[in-house]
Structures are given as C-alpha cells and as structure tokens.
C-alpha cells in the first residue's frame, strides 16, 4: 500500500491522529488512538519481555524525563547534539544540510536503478546486475560520484565542518525542492534539545532539558542498579520511555517526530570484550525483528561512516519503509565514554569491582536503541495489504487487511452474532464475549452485515472472528474465521479460548 493510503488508514481506523488536529495540528507530534495504543503496548511488551524477562542478566528501570542539567553537559549533548541547518532564502524552508546531500546521492542512484531496469528488460533472464554495475561506464561514473560525495559528507560531519557542507550544496548544485532555487543561507549548527526552566532557579543553573534519549537515565543509575540487584558484569539495564528532539525537518509521519518513544538497553561489559558483544547484539536484535515475520530482504545492516560523539562503532538495522531503507534501530559500541564523563562531572566514582579480576574499572557499554514509533510504522507498513478475495457471493472483491503477527494484533478476537435483532443470538454472543474478555482484548460487534464486520476486523488486523449463528443455539458450536486464510472452522464454545490462545501467545515469539 502506498504511504499516503497507509497514513489515511491509520487515521480512519483509530491507530494514529495528528496531535491537536482541531487546531490544525502540531507539526511532527502524533497521538495514538484506540487500536494504535494497543499495538504500541504490544510492541513494547514484546521488546520488554524479550530483553528483560528472557535475560537473567538484564533488568529494567523507569527513570524520570527531567535530569540534572549537568547530565547533558557530561553526555556531550549540550555541545555536540547538533544537526547542520540550512535555509532556502526564497521558499523560507529549512533543511538539514546532510539530508540534502544524501538526497543528491539518492538521485544519482535512482538514475542507476533506472538504467539497470532498462537493461534487465532488454537482456531478460541472462541479465547479471553485478556484472552490469561493474562494467557499464555510465554506472561506474555515477557510482564514483556517489561514493565521493558520501565520503566527503562523513568527513565534514565528523569534523563539524559547516563550510564544507555549504560548499557541497553549491558544488552539487542542489536546489530547494520547494522553490527550485539555489539561494541558500550559510550552514549552521542547531542543537536538537528542547529546554525549559525550573521555576525557582533563574538563569543557566535552572535550565532543564527534555531528555533527547533515555540512555542517560541508565548511565547515572548504573551503580544504584548494580548494587541493588547484585548483578555481575556483563549485565544490562533496559528502559522504555519518551524522548524529545527538536528535529529540523520532521516529515514522513511517525518516522521522525519531535516527541517519541525509545526502547533502549545498555549492556555493561568488561573492557576488551566490546567486539564480541557488539557482534552478539547485532545478531540478537536482527533475530528479534525476524521473529515477528519480517522477511530478511526488508531488513539490512548499515555501518555508520560518520560516528556520533560517543561511539566507537555503530551500525543501524534498516528497514525498507515505503520511502526506502531507513534506520529503525541502532547498535552502538560506546566504550566507557558516558560513565567516564559522568564520573568527571559529578565527582562520583562509577566503577565496578570485578571479583574475578580482582580490580576496579569503568565498564564499557554496547547499547541497542530502537524507536518504538518507528517500529510501529515498520510493522504497519509490513502488514497492511490490499488483496483480492471472494466475497459472500463468491465474487472477487478487494479487502484491506493488516496481517500483523497475532501476538501483536490490537484485538485478538471479535465476537459477532450473525444477526443483530435475534435476541437468542446476541445473548449467546454476549455470554461468549464476557468470558473471552478475561483472557484477551476482544471486541463485540453486531452492527451491519457479517461481511462488513469481517472487513472491519481485517482492517485493524484481528486474527480471529467468532460468529454465533443458529447452529450455535442447537449444538454449542461457533465458526471461527482465520484472518489470513479466510478458512472458517466450527469449534465448540469451550474450545475458543485455547484455540485463540495457541495462536496469539507471546510465547510463540519469545521461544
Ligand atoms: P536519525 O539518523 O534517523 O536522526 P539517530 O541516528 O539520531 O536517527 P539514535 O540517536 O540512534 O537515532 O536513536 C535511536 C533510535 O531512536 C533510532 O534508531 C530511531 O528508531 C529512534 N528515533 C530517533 N529519532 C527519532 C525521531 N525523531 N522520531 C522517532 N524516532 C526516532
């Protein structure tokens, strides 16, 4: 399904609304509706259980959003959490300079892909893309331009060289998508942290930041957690919570928001073991994504050329969103950067005594960091399809269905009396609903023809629909319809619970 329709579907079916919509919305801020909040909670639950419950040596915390202002000095966010910003003087639109330059490279790659498609059509089965890329002069020349621009971009970003970013925008003749002009301001650094003021302290001292990541709440609590849970290294601390970034360009729906939610885990390790743990978490996290049925060709690793101020090594797990492969999760080898910084600024030791080595040290950290909202978008993009199915009369009709993994679906089972105005049916259905709701998030629906009710459940991804008909009254059986296969089976009322439970249990994913 294309991206515009996906956004419309999310609104129409109560997954996501624009924040403060009646006031024409607040840019890049969104609210989750009744089905959205269920799906989001299920994603968080899946992450929490697989990280915390499935690992003896990972524990959770829930730190406050506000932290002592020195935290952000120590973490480097006050000085280095910047994006390069550039304005177009004609359209007055603001852009991230690095994204404009990436867009330039993407445009060149698009030309390559076009040529490859053409060649594919001409040569048919005999076509070998790798060979074509390696031998076609035009493709080679364009690839060279892409590689050179990306290396130069990474260098300028790492060095914070705003002048070179501006030079690239000029040399590559990048135009504003809005005005079409090349009338750009200088490129300057823009800090992404939102700030506010503590009521009773004036000036810099009272300046508070809305946390731009959850990780720092974990670092400053490192010893509290280690001592209170008596964890031995290696061990991890996990957290789910809101983060805030004053993104310059916030587009693409919930992909880039100004208020979002992160699911982060900091894994504290012995210095020198970082490469093996980095490898371990890369693989573990990819497996987590694949377990919910996301196919391998929609996911890929992307190594960072430009490293963030804290990182020794970093890789993204990218997902193929409707607008291309983009970062979904980051795995970062952070060394001892954060704990050492906090030690220095706080004057408090943040060391671990390793009984096996009989020595104290500041542990190294490998972190996994995923945006809950991006995960939500990835799941919906993956699951939402339109397909032809036979309707009640056996005619082909189009249905929109959200093929979410049953363990993550917002509603697990819908209970539907065949007819609304037959009291025997609605009474029986209500009794079944009242029982099932003890175990699952269920829905009772008696409005409209049964076919339309099935379609409504398909659209929100409900894996099972139970229909109560006249046979139910005779022999205590119902039909249960499978969202994906459309097969309807007759089962006994007392078996519905275990039938559904088998398919929707989170254990299926965790195992
Ligand atoms: P990007 O390069 O896309 O700006 P980032 O590299 O700054 O992302 P990290 O700081 O590594 O992102 O944050 C970890 C995760 O948090 C990301 O992988 C992403 O899933 C999520 N995330 C970061 N920024 C946003 C945002 N503005 N809106 C939604 N999710 C976000």
Short mmCIF file of C-alpha atoms and ligand atoms in Angstrom, two decimals:
data_model
loop_
_atom_site.label_atom_id
_atom_site.label_comp_id
_atom_site.label_asym_id
_atom_site.label_seq_id
_atom_site.Cartn_x
_atom_site.Cartn_y
_atom_site.Cartn_z
CA UNK A 1 0.00 0.00 0.00
CA UNK A 2 1.37 3.43 -0.79
CA UNK A 3 2.39 5.74 2.02
CA UNK A 4 -0.46 8.24 1.66
CA UNK A 5 -3.06 5.49 1.93
CA UNK A 6 -1.25 3.99 4.91
CA UNK A 7 -1.47 7.33 6.77
CA UNK A 8 -5.15 7.68 5.86
CA UNK A 9 -5.82 4.12 7.03
CA UNK A 10 -4.12 4.80 10.39
CA UNK A 11 -6.43 7.74 10.94
CA UNK A 12 -9.64 6.19 9.66
CA UNK A 13 -9.26 3.08 11.80
CA UNK A 14 -8.17 4.79 15.01
CA UNK A 15 -4.46 4.00 15.05
CA UNK A 16 -2.87 7.44 14.82
CA UNK A 17 -4.16 11.01 14.83
CA UNK A 18 -2.33 14.25 14.28
CA UNK A 19 -1.80 15.97 17.64
CA UNK A 20 -4.24 18.84 18.36
CA UNK A 21 -5.83 18.31 14.97
CA UNK A 22 -8.74 20.68 15.66
CA UNK A 23 -6.17 23.49 15.84
CA UNK A 24 -4.68 22.35 12.51
CA UNK A 25 -2.22 20.08 14.26
CA UNK A 26 1.21 20.41 15.80
CA UNK A 27 3.92 19.52 13.36
CA UNK A 28 5.65 16.17 13.92
CA UNK A 29 3.66 15.32 17.02
CA UNK A 30 1.10 12.50 16.93
CA UNK A 31 -1.45 10.84 19.20
CA UNK A 32 -2.14 7.12 19.25
CA UNK A 33 -5.79 6.14 19.01
CA UNK A 34 -7.62 3.13 20.49
CA UNK A 35 -6.05 0.48 18.23
CA UNK A 36 -2.76 2.33 18.00
CA UNK A 37 -2.21 2.28 21.73
CA UNK A 38 -2.93 -1.45 21.86
CA UNK A 39 -0.47 -2.21 19.08
CA UNK A 40 2.15 0.07 20.61
CA UNK A 41 1.73 -1.55 24.03
CA UNK A 42 2.10 -4.98 22.45
CA UNK A 43 5.32 -3.92 20.70
CA UNK A 44 6.69 -2.56 23.96
CA UNK A 45 5.66 -5.71 25.78
CA UNK A 46 7.37 -7.90 23.19
CA UNK A 47 10.56 -5.85 23.49
CA UNK A 48 10.47 -5.74 27.30
CA UNK A 49 9.81 -9.44 27.70
CA UNK A 50 12.46 -10.50 25.22
CA UNK A 51 15.08 -8.17 26.66
CA UNK A 52 14.34 -8.26 30.40
CA UNK A 53 12.39 -11.44 31.12
CA UNK A 54 14.41 -13.60 28.72
CA UNK A 55 17.78 -12.48 30.07
CA UNK A 56 18.68 -13.25 33.66
CA UNK A 57 21.31 -10.53 33.49
CA UNK A 58 19.15 -7.68 32.17
CA UNK A 59 16.96 -5.62 34.47
CA UNK A 60 14.66 -2.69 33.80
CA UNK A 61 14.25 0.82 35.15
CA UNK A 62 11.95 3.77 34.55
CA UNK A 63 13.92 6.98 35.00
CA UNK A 64 12.43 10.48 35.00
CA UNK A 65 12.37 12.59 31.85
CA UNK A 66 13.95 15.54 33.65
CA UNK A 67 17.53 15.08 34.77
CA UNK A 68 20.11 17.30 36.38
CA UNK A 69 21.30 19.76 33.70
CA UNK A 70 24.91 18.64 34.14
CA UNK A 71 23.87 15.25 32.77
CA UNK A 72 23.63 16.75 29.30
CA UNK A 73 26.90 18.58 29.61
CA UNK A 74 28.59 15.29 30.55
CA UNK A 75 26.90 13.28 27.82
CA UNK A 76 28.04 15.76 25.18
CA UNK A 77 24.52 16.74 24.17
CA UNK A 78 24.90 20.41 25.12
CA UNK A 79 27.96 20.80 22.91
CA UNK A 80 27.58 18.19 20.23
CA UNK A 81 23.96 17.14 19.74
CA UNK A 82 23.53 19.29 16.69
CA UNK A 83 22.24 18.96 13.18
CA UNK A 84 23.53 21.16 10.37
CA UNK A 85 20.77 23.51 9.31
CA UNK A 86 20.38 25.50 6.11
CA UNK A 87 17.57 27.78 4.91
CA UNK A 88 16.44 28.50 1.41
CA UNK A 89 16.03 32.27 1.17
CA UNK A 90 13.28 32.10 -1.44
CA UNK A 91 10.98 29.44 -0.01
CA UNK A 92 11.99 30.22 3.61
CA UNK A 93 12.08 26.45 4.11
CA UNK A 94 14.56 24.91 6.49
CA UNK A 95 16.56 21.77 5.71
CA UNK A 96 19.16 19.51 7.22
CA UNK A 97 22.25 20.04 5.11
CA UNK A 98 23.36 16.41 5.45
CA UNK A 99 19.97 15.22 4.25
CA UNK A 100 20.10 17.48 1.19
CA UNK A 101 23.47 15.98 0.29
CA UNK A 102 22.21 12.44 0.89
CA UNK A 103 19.28 13.30 -1.38
CA UNK A 104 21.76 14.27 -4.10
CA UNK A 105 23.39 10.85 -3.87
CA UNK A 106 20.00 9.13 -3.83
CA UNK A 107 19.02 10.92 -7.05
CA UNK A 108 22.15 9.65 -8.77
CA UNK A 109 21.46 6.13 -7.53
CA UNK A 110 17.91 6.42 -8.87
CA UNK A 111 19.36 7.04 -12.33
CA UNK A 112 21.48 3.90 -11.97
CA UNK A 113 18.47 1.88 -10.96
CA UNK A 114 16.56 3.15 -13.98
CA UNK A 115 19.36 2.08 -16.32
CA UNK A 116 19.53 -1.29 -14.60
CA UNK A 117 15.78 -1.81 -15.01
CA UNK A 118 16.05 -0.98 -18.70
CA UNK A 119 18.93 -3.39 -19.20
CA UNK A 120 17.07 -6.07 -17.29
CA UNK A 121 14.10 -5.70 -19.63
CA UNK A 122 16.37 -5.94 -22.65
CA UNK A 123 18.51 -8.90 -21.63
CA UNK A 124 15.88 -10.89 -19.75
CA UNK A 125 16.98 -13.89 -17.69
CA UNK A 126 20.58 -13.63 -18.83
CA UNK A 127 20.97 -10.25 -17.08
CA UNK A 128 23.59 -10.10 -14.35
CA UNK A 129 23.22 -6.92 -12.28
CA UNK A 130 26.56 -7.17 -10.50
CA UNK A 131 28.38 -7.54 -13.81
CA UNK A 132 26.42 -4.67 -15.34
CA UNK A 133 27.29 -2.41 -12.41
CA UNK A 134 30.95 -3.36 -12.67
CA UNK A 135 31.28 -2.79 -16.42
CA UNK A 136 28.82 -0.12 -17.57
CA UNK A 137 30.72 3.16 -17.93
CA UNK A 138 27.85 5.45 -17.02
CA UNK A 139 27.01 3.43 -13.91
CA UNK A 140 30.66 3.33 -12.84
CA UNK A 141 30.98 7.09 -13.25
CA UNK A 142 27.81 7.75 -11.24
CA UNK A 143 28.84 5.31 -8.51
CA UNK A 144 32.09 7.22 -8.22
CA UNK A 145 30.16 10.47 -7.70
CA UNK A 146 28.01 8.80 -5.02
CA UNK A 147 30.98 7.34 -3.17
CA UNK A 148 32.97 10.58 -3.27
CA UNK A 149 30.08 12.66 -2.01
CA UNK A 150 29.31 10.24 0.82
CA UNK A 151 32.93 10.05 1.98
CA UNK A 152 33.17 13.84 1.90
CA UNK A 153 29.87 14.17 3.80
CA UNK A 154 31.00 11.75 6.51
CA UNK A 155 34.27 13.65 6.89
CA UNK A 156 32.56 17.04 7.15
CA UNK A 157 30.00 15.71 9.63
CA UNK A 158 32.65 14.13 11.85
CA UNK A 159 34.74 17.31 11.78
CA UNK A 160 31.72 19.59 12.19
CA UNK A 161 32.86 21.41 9.05
CA UNK A 162 29.85 23.56 8.18
CA UNK A 163 31.73 25.42 5.45
CA UNK A 164 32.38 22.24 3.52
CA UNK A 165 28.73 21.19 3.81
CA UNK A 166 27.79 24.54 2.26
CA UNK A 167 30.44 24.07 -0.41
CA UNK A 168 28.97 20.67 -1.27
CA UNK A 169 25.45 22.10 -1.57
CA UNK A 170 26.83 24.70 -4.01
CA UNK A 171 29.11 22.38 -5.98
CA UNK A 172 26.45 19.67 -6.34
CA UNK A 173 24.02 22.37 -7.50
CA UNK A 174 21.38 21.22 -5.01
CA UNK A 175 18.10 23.08 -5.40
CA UNK A 176 15.33 23.65 -2.88
CA UNK A 177 12.55 21.15 -3.61
CA UNK A 178 10.02 23.87 -2.85
CA UNK A 179 11.29 26.96 -4.70
CA UNK A 180 13.68 25.27 -7.11
CA UNK A 181 16.30 27.89 -6.29
CA UNK A 182 19.90 27.64 -5.11
CA UNK A 183 19.65 30.71 -2.92
CA UNK A 184 20.91 29.18 0.37
CA UNK A 185 21.99 30.68 3.68
CA UNK A 186 25.20 29.53 5.37
CA UNK A 187 25.02 26.15 7.09
CA UNK A 188 24.95 26.39 10.89
CA UNK A 189 24.73 24.05 13.85
CA UNK A 190 21.37 23.66 15.51
CA UNK A 191 21.04 21.99 18.91
CA UNK A 192 18.23 19.45 19.00
CA UNK A 193 17.42 19.59 22.71
CA UNK A 194 14.25 21.24 23.94
CA UNK A 195 14.76 23.23 27.08
CA UNK A 196 12.65 24.68 29.82
CA UNK A 197 13.25 26.49 33.08
CA UNK A 198 12.98 25.30 36.66
CA UNK A 199 10.62 27.68 38.44
CA UNK A 200 12.67 28.65 41.46
CA UNK A 201 16.15 28.98 39.94
CA UNK A 202 16.90 31.76 37.45
CA UNK A 203 19.46 31.64 34.65
CA UNK A 204 21.67 28.80 33.36
CA UNK A 205 21.58 26.94 36.68
CA UNK A 206 17.86 26.36 36.39
CA UNK A 207 17.88 25.36 32.74
CA UNK A 208 16.31 21.95 32.25
CA UNK A 209 16.25 19.82 29.14
CA UNK A 210 13.67 17.36 27.97
CA UNK A 211 15.80 14.25 27.57
CA UNK A 212 16.80 13.60 23.95
CA UNK A 213 17.48 9.92 24.71
CA UNK A 214 16.63 7.55 27.54
CA UNK A 215 20.17 6.18 27.82
CA UNK A 216 21.49 8.78 30.26
CA UNK A 217 18.92 7.80 32.89
CA UNK A 218 20.50 4.36 32.75
CA UNK A 219 24.10 5.56 32.97
CA UNK A 220 23.59 7.76 36.02
CA UNK A 221 21.80 4.87 37.77
CA UNK A 222 24.42 2.31 36.86
CA UNK A 223 25.74 1.77 40.39
CA UNK A 224 22.31 2.03 42.06
CA UNK A 225 21.06 -0.79 39.87
CA UNK A 226 24.19 -2.89 40.07
CA UNK A 227 24.33 -2.71 43.85
CA UNK A 228 20.62 -3.19 44.50
CA UNK A 229 20.33 -6.20 42.17
CA UNK A 230 23.84 -7.56 42.80
CA UNK A 231 24.39 -8.03 39.08
CA UNK A 232 27.78 -9.13 37.85
CA UNK A 233 29.30 -7.88 34.64
CA UNK A 234 28.26 -8.50 31.90
CA UNK A 235 24.77 -7.22 32.63
CA UNK A 236 22.28 -4.87 31.05
CA UNK A 237 19.76 -2.20 32.04
CA UNK A 238 16.71 -1.68 29.86
CA UNK A 239 14.28 1.19 29.68
CA UNK A 240 11.30 2.31 27.63
CA UNK A 241 10.40 5.96 27.67
CA UNK A 242 9.74 9.22 25.94
CA UNK A 243 12.48 11.25 24.30
CA UNK A 244 12.30 14.70 22.70
CA UNK A 245 14.23 16.18 19.80
CA UNK A 246 13.68 19.49 18.11
CA UNK A 247 14.05 17.93 14.66
CA UNK A 248 14.70 20.47 11.91
CA UNK A 249 12.78 18.65 9.26
CA UNK A 250 10.15 16.38 10.65
CA UNK A 251 8.47 14.59 7.80
CA UNK A 252 7.36 11.08 6.96
CA UNK A 253 4.62 10.70 9.52
CA UNK A 254 5.74 8.99 12.74
CA UNK A 255 9.18 8.19 11.34
CA UNK A 256 10.67 11.43 12.62
CA UNK A 257 8.77 13.03 15.47
CA UNK A 258 9.61 15.74 17.99
CA UNK A 259 8.23 13.66 20.85
CA UNK A 260 8.76 9.93 20.53
CA UNK A 261 9.43 6.81 22.49
CA UNK A 262 12.62 4.81 22.73
CA UNK A 263 13.35 1.29 23.87
CA UNK A 264 16.98 1.23 24.91
CA UNK A 265 19.27 -1.28 26.60
CA UNK A 266 22.76 -0.54 27.87
CA UNK A 267 24.90 -3.62 28.26
CA UNK A 268 27.83 -3.15 30.66
CA UNK A 269 30.86 -5.25 29.87
CA UNK A 270 34.50 -5.82 30.67
CA UNK A 271 36.77 -3.55 28.58
CA UNK A 272 38.26 -5.54 25.72
CA UNK A 273 35.14 -7.67 25.16
CA UNK A 274 33.26 -4.99 23.20
CA UNK A 275 33.75 -6.54 19.75
CA UNK A 276 32.20 -9.86 20.68
CA UNK A 277 29.25 -8.23 22.49
CA UNK A 278 28.69 -5.81 19.62
CA UNK A 279 28.51 -8.82 17.30
CA UNK A 280 26.24 -10.66 19.73
CA UNK A 281 23.71 -7.83 20.00
CA UNK A 282 23.74 -7.17 16.26
CA UNK A 283 22.66 -10.73 15.64
CA UNK A 284 20.25 -10.93 18.58
CA UNK A 285 18.43 -7.80 17.52
CA UNK A 286 18.12 -8.87 13.89
CA UNK A 287 16.63 -12.14 15.09
CA UNK A 288 14.09 -10.22 17.19
CA UNK A 289 12.89 -8.41 14.07
CA UNK A 290 12.67 -11.56 12.02
CA UNK A 291 10.73 -13.45 14.71
CA UNK A 292 7.59 -11.41 14.03
CA UNK A 293 7.67 -12.46 10.41
CA UNK A 294 9.52 -9.52 8.84
CA UNK A 295 11.29 -11.01 5.85
CA UNK A 296 15.08 -10.79 5.68
CA UNK A 297 15.08 -8.79 2.45
CA UNK A 298 13.21 -5.93 4.16
CA UNK A 299 15.98 -5.61 6.76
CA UNK A 300 19.64 -4.81 6.37
CA UNK A 301 22.64 -3.63 8.36
CA UNK A 302 24.15 -0.27 7.58
CA UNK A 303 27.51 0.60 9.14
CA UNK A 304 27.97 4.22 10.16
CA UNK A 305 30.64 6.09 8.28
CA UNK A 306 30.26 9.19 10.49
CA UNK A 307 30.22 8.26 14.18
CA UNK A 308 28.32 10.14 16.87
CA UNK A 309 30.43 11.88 19.52
CA UNK A 310 30.15 8.93 21.94
CA UNK A 311 30.57 6.00 19.56
CA UNK A 312 33.45 3.64 18.82
CA UNK A 313 31.44 1.62 16.32
CA UNK A 314 27.83 1.88 15.20
CA UNK A 315 25.51 0.00 12.94
CA UNK A 316 21.88 0.59 12.02
CA UNK A 317 19.31 -2.05 11.39
CA UNK A 318 17.49 -0.52 8.44
CA UNK A 319 14.00 -1.42 7.35
CA UNK A 320 12.56 -0.86 3.90
CA UNK A 321 9.91 1.77 4.69
CA UNK A 322 7.56 2.92 1.91
CA UNK A 323 10.09 5.74 1.31
CA UNK A 324 13.15 3.47 1.15
CA UNK A 325 15.61 1.77 3.51
CA UNK A 326 15.96 3.87 6.68
CA UNK A 327 17.22 3.44 10.24
CA UNK A 328 14.94 1.51 12.54
CA UNK A 329 17.36 0.60 15.31
CA UNK A 330 20.92 1.49 16.25
CA UNK A 331 23.52 -0.74 17.89
CA UNK A 332 26.39 1.27 19.30
CA UNK A 333 29.66 0.39 20.94
CA UNK A 334 30.03 3.35 23.32
CA UNK A 335 33.23 2.35 25.10
CA UNK A 336 33.45 3.95 28.57
CA UNK A 337 32.60 7.41 27.23
CA UNK A 338 29.42 8.06 29.21
CA UNK A 339 30.36 6.63 32.59
CA UNK A 340 33.76 8.34 32.49
CA UNK A 341 32.14 11.67 31.61
CA UNK A 342 29.62 11.35 34.45
CA UNK A 343 32.42 10.43 36.84
CA UNK A 344 34.29 13.57 35.90
CA UNK A 345 31.41 16.00 36.10
CA UNK A 346 29.77 14.55 39.20
CA UNK A 347 32.97 13.77 41.07
CA UNK A 348 31.43 10.38 42.00
CA UNK A 349 33.08 7.09 41.12
CA UNK A 350 31.16 4.94 38.66
CA UNK A 351 33.32 1.87 38.79
CA UNK A 352 32.72 -1.79 39.08
CA UNK A 353 34.75 -4.15 41.21
CA UNK A 354 35.32 -7.28 39.17
CA UNK A 355 35.76 -10.13 41.66
CA UNK A 356 37.25 -12.44 39.02
CA UNK A 357 39.96 -9.98 38.00
CA UNK A 358 40.18 -8.53 41.49
CA UNK A 359 40.21 -4.99 40.10
CA UNK A 360 38.09 -1.87 39.68
CA UNK A 361 37.26 -0.46 36.29
CA UNK A 362 34.77 1.69 34.40
CA UNK A 363 32.81 -0.80 32.29
CA UNK A 364 32.42 -0.50 28.53
CA UNK A 365 28.96 -0.33 27.03
CA UNK A 366 27.23 -1.78 23.99
CA UNK A 367 23.77 -0.34 23.51
CA UNK A 368 20.75 -1.29 21.47
CA UNK A 369 18.37 1.58 20.77
CA UNK A 370 15.12 1.33 18.87
CA UNK A 371 12.35 3.84 18.33
CA UNK A 372 9.01 2.40 19.35
CA UNK A 373 7.18 4.62 16.87
CA UNK A 374 9.46 3.64 14.00
CA UNK A 375 8.88 0.02 14.92
CA UNK A 376 5.15 0.69 14.85
CA UNK A 377 5.43 2.26 11.39
CA UNK A 378 7.58 -0.61 10.13
CA UNK A 379 5.05 -3.14 11.38
CA UNK A 380 2.08 -1.39 9.85
CA UNK A 381 3.92 -0.85 6.55
CA UNK A 382 4.79 -4.53 6.51
CA UNK A 383 1.37 -5.79 7.45
CA UNK A 384 -1.06 -3.57 5.57
CA UNK A 385 -2.05 -5.04 2.20
CA UNK A 386 -4.86 -4.92 -0.27
CA UNK A 387 -5.83 -8.22 -1.80
CA UNK A 388 -8.50 -9.84 -3.91
CA UNK A 389 -10.69 -12.30 -2.06
CA UNK A 390 -14.04 -13.90 -2.88
CA UNK A 391 -16.94 -12.18 -1.10
CA UNK A 392 -20.06 -13.88 0.28
CA UNK A 393 -21.44 -14.47 -3.23
CA UNK A 394 -18.16 -15.88 -4.47
CA UNK A 395 -17.37 -12.70 -6.44
CA UNK A 396 -13.88 -11.23 -6.35
CA UNK A 397 -13.62 -8.18 -4.13
CA UNK A 398 -10.77 -6.13 -2.72
CA UNK A 399 -10.13 -6.20 1.00
CA UNK A 400 -7.67 -4.18 3.08
CA UNK A 401 -6.12 -6.36 5.71
CA UNK A 402 -3.47 -5.77 8.35
CA UNK A 403 -1.54 -9.01 8.58
CA UNK A 404 0.10 -8.32 11.93
CA UNK A 405 1.61 -11.18 13.86
CA UNK A 406 -1.32 -12.43 16.02
CA UNK A 407 0.69 -11.87 19.21
CA UNK A 408 0.91 -8.16 18.39
CA UNK A 409 -2.55 -7.54 16.92
CA UNK A 410 -4.55 -4.90 18.88
CA UNK A 411 -7.70 -7.04 19.08
CA UNK A 412 -7.27 -10.81 19.30
CA UNK A 413 -10.79 -11.98 18.66
CA UNK A 414 -14.06 -10.40 17.55
CA UNK A 415 -17.35 -11.89 18.70
CA UNK A 416 -20.10 -11.46 16.14
CA UNK A 417 -23.74 -12.57 16.41
CA UNK A 418 -24.92 -13.41 12.90
CA UNK A 419 -27.97 -11.16 13.26
CA UNK A 420 -28.47 -8.17 15.48
CA UNK A 421 -32.22 -8.40 16.04
CA UNK A 422 -32.34 -12.03 17.18
CA UNK A 423 -32.07 -11.92 20.93
CA UNK A 424 -31.11 -15.61 21.27
CA UNK A 425 -28.02 -14.90 19.13
CA UNK A 426 -26.98 -11.68 20.83
CA UNK A 427 -27.46 -13.19 24.30
CA UNK A 428 -25.30 -16.20 23.42
CA UNK A 429 -22.68 -13.93 21.81
CA UNK A 430 -22.57 -11.59 24.81
CA UNK A 431 -22.01 -14.56 27.14
CA UNK A 432 -19.09 -15.74 24.98
CA UNK A 433 -17.64 -12.22 24.82
CA UNK A 434 -17.87 -11.80 28.60
CA UNK A 435 -15.84 -14.95 29.06
CA UNK A 436 -13.22 -14.29 26.41
CA UNK A 437 -12.54 -10.75 27.57
CA UNK A 438 -10.99 -12.20 30.73
CA UNK A 439 -8.21 -13.62 28.57
CA UNK A 440 -7.88 -11.37 25.53
CA UNK A 441 -8.56 -7.93 24.17
CA UNK A 442 -11.86 -8.76 22.42
CA UNK A 443 -14.49 -6.87 20.56
CA UNK A 444 -18.22 -7.42 20.36
CA UNK A 445 -19.80 -6.17 17.14
CA UNK A 446 -23.39 -6.66 15.96
CA UNK A 447 -23.75 -3.73 13.58
CA UNK A 448 -24.02 -4.21 9.77
CA UNK A 449 -23.95 -7.34 7.64
CA UNK A 450 -21.49 -10.01 8.70
CA UNK A 451 -19.30 -9.48 5.63
CA UNK A 452 -18.77 -5.82 6.51
CA UNK A 453 -17.96 -6.69 10.07
CA UNK A 454 -15.30 -9.16 8.87
CA UNK A 455 -13.80 -6.39 6.72
CA UNK A 456 -13.66 -4.02 9.67
CA UNK A 457 -11.78 -6.59 11.72
CA UNK A 458 -9.44 -7.30 8.78
CA UNK A 459 -8.64 -3.59 8.58
CA UNK A 460 -7.45 -3.49 12.20
CA UNK A 461 -5.68 -6.85 11.98
CA UNK A 462 -7.88 -9.01 14.24
CA UNK A 463 -6.65 -12.57 13.72
CA UNK A 464 -9.93 -14.31 14.64
CA UNK A 465 -13.63 -13.67 14.21
CA UNK A 466 -16.08 -15.87 16.08
CA UNK A 467 -19.58 -15.96 14.63
CA UNK A 468 -22.61 -17.08 16.63
CA UNK A 469 -25.36 -18.48 14.42
CA UNK A 470 -28.46 -20.67 14.78
CA UNK A 471 -26.36 -23.82 14.90
CA UNK A 472 -24.67 -22.38 17.99
CA UNK A 473 -28.01 -22.48 19.78
CA UNK A 474 -28.56 -26.11 18.76
CA UNK A 475 -25.17 -27.67 19.42
CA UNK A 476 -22.95 -25.14 21.23
CA UNK A 477 -20.52 -24.62 18.34
CA UNK A 478 -19.39 -21.43 16.60
CA UNK A 479 -17.50 -20.68 13.42
CA UNK A 480 -14.04 -19.23 13.85
CA UNK A 481 -12.61 -17.38 10.87
CA UNK A 482 -8.91 -17.01 10.26
CA UNK A 483 -7.94 -13.52 9.06
CA UNK A 484 -5.23 -14.70 6.67
CA UNK A 485 -6.53 -17.96 5.22
CA UNK A 486 -10.23 -16.97 5.48
CA UNK A 487 -10.91 -20.57 6.47
CA UNK A 488 -13.87 -20.94 8.80
CA UNK A 489 -13.93 -23.88 11.17
CA UNK A 490 -16.65 -25.00 13.53
CA UNK A 491 -15.46 -25.43 17.07
CA UNK A 492 -17.08 -25.86 20.47
CA UNK A 493 -17.66 -22.74 22.55
CA UNK A 494 -15.49 -24.13 25.34
CA UNK A 495 -12.58 -24.59 22.93
CA UNK A 496 -12.46 -20.99 21.65
CA UNK A 497 -10.15 -19.77 24.38
CA UNK A 498 -7.43 -22.37 23.90
CA UNK A 499 -7.76 -22.19 20.09
CA UNK A 500 -7.08 -18.45 20.14
CA UNK A 501 -4.51 -18.64 22.92
CA UNK A 502 -2.40 -21.11 20.91
CA UNK A 503 -2.01 -18.59 18.11
CA UNK A 504 -1.80 -15.25 19.90
CA UNK A 505 0.52 -16.14 22.78
CA UNK A 506 3.63 -14.01 23.08
CA UNK A 507 5.46 -17.23 23.98
CA UNK A 508 5.35 -18.07 20.27
CA UNK A 509 7.63 -15.13 19.60
CA UNK A 510 9.84 -15.41 22.65
CA UNK A 511 10.63 -19.08 22.07
P1 LIG B 1 18.27 9.62 12.62
O1 LIG B 1 19.64 9.46 11.98
O2 LIG B 1 17.16 8.99 11.85
O3 LIG B 1 18.00 11.02 13.05
P2 LIG B 1 19.55 8.86 15.03
O4 LIG B 1 20.71 8.11 14.49
O5 LIG B 1 19.72 10.23 15.52
O6 LIG B 1 18.33 8.78 13.97
P3 LIG B 1 19.55 7.50 17.52
O7 LIG B 1 20.04 8.66 18.28
O8 LIG B 1 20.47 6.37 17.27
O9 LIG B 1 18.88 7.98 16.16
O10 LIG B 1 18.23 6.98 18.24
C1 LIG B 1 17.89 5.62 18.36
C2 LIG B 1 16.56 5.30 17.73
O11 LIG B 1 15.55 6.21 18.16
C3 LIG B 1 16.55 5.39 16.22
O12 LIG B 1 17.01 4.21 15.63
C4 LIG B 1 15.09 5.63 15.91
O13 LIG B 1 14.39 4.40 15.84
C5 LIG B 1 14.60 6.40 17.12
N1 LIG B 1 14.49 7.83 16.80
C6 LIG B 1 15.48 8.75 16.80
N2 LIG B 1 15.00 9.96 16.48
C7 LIG B 1 13.67 9.81 16.29
C8 LIG B 1 12.61 10.71 15.95
N3 LIG B 1 12.82 12.00 15.78
N4 LIG B 1 11.36 10.20 15.83
C9 LIG B 1 11.12 8.89 16.03
N5 LIG B 1 12.07 8.02 16.35
C10 LIG B 1 13.34 8.45 16.49
#
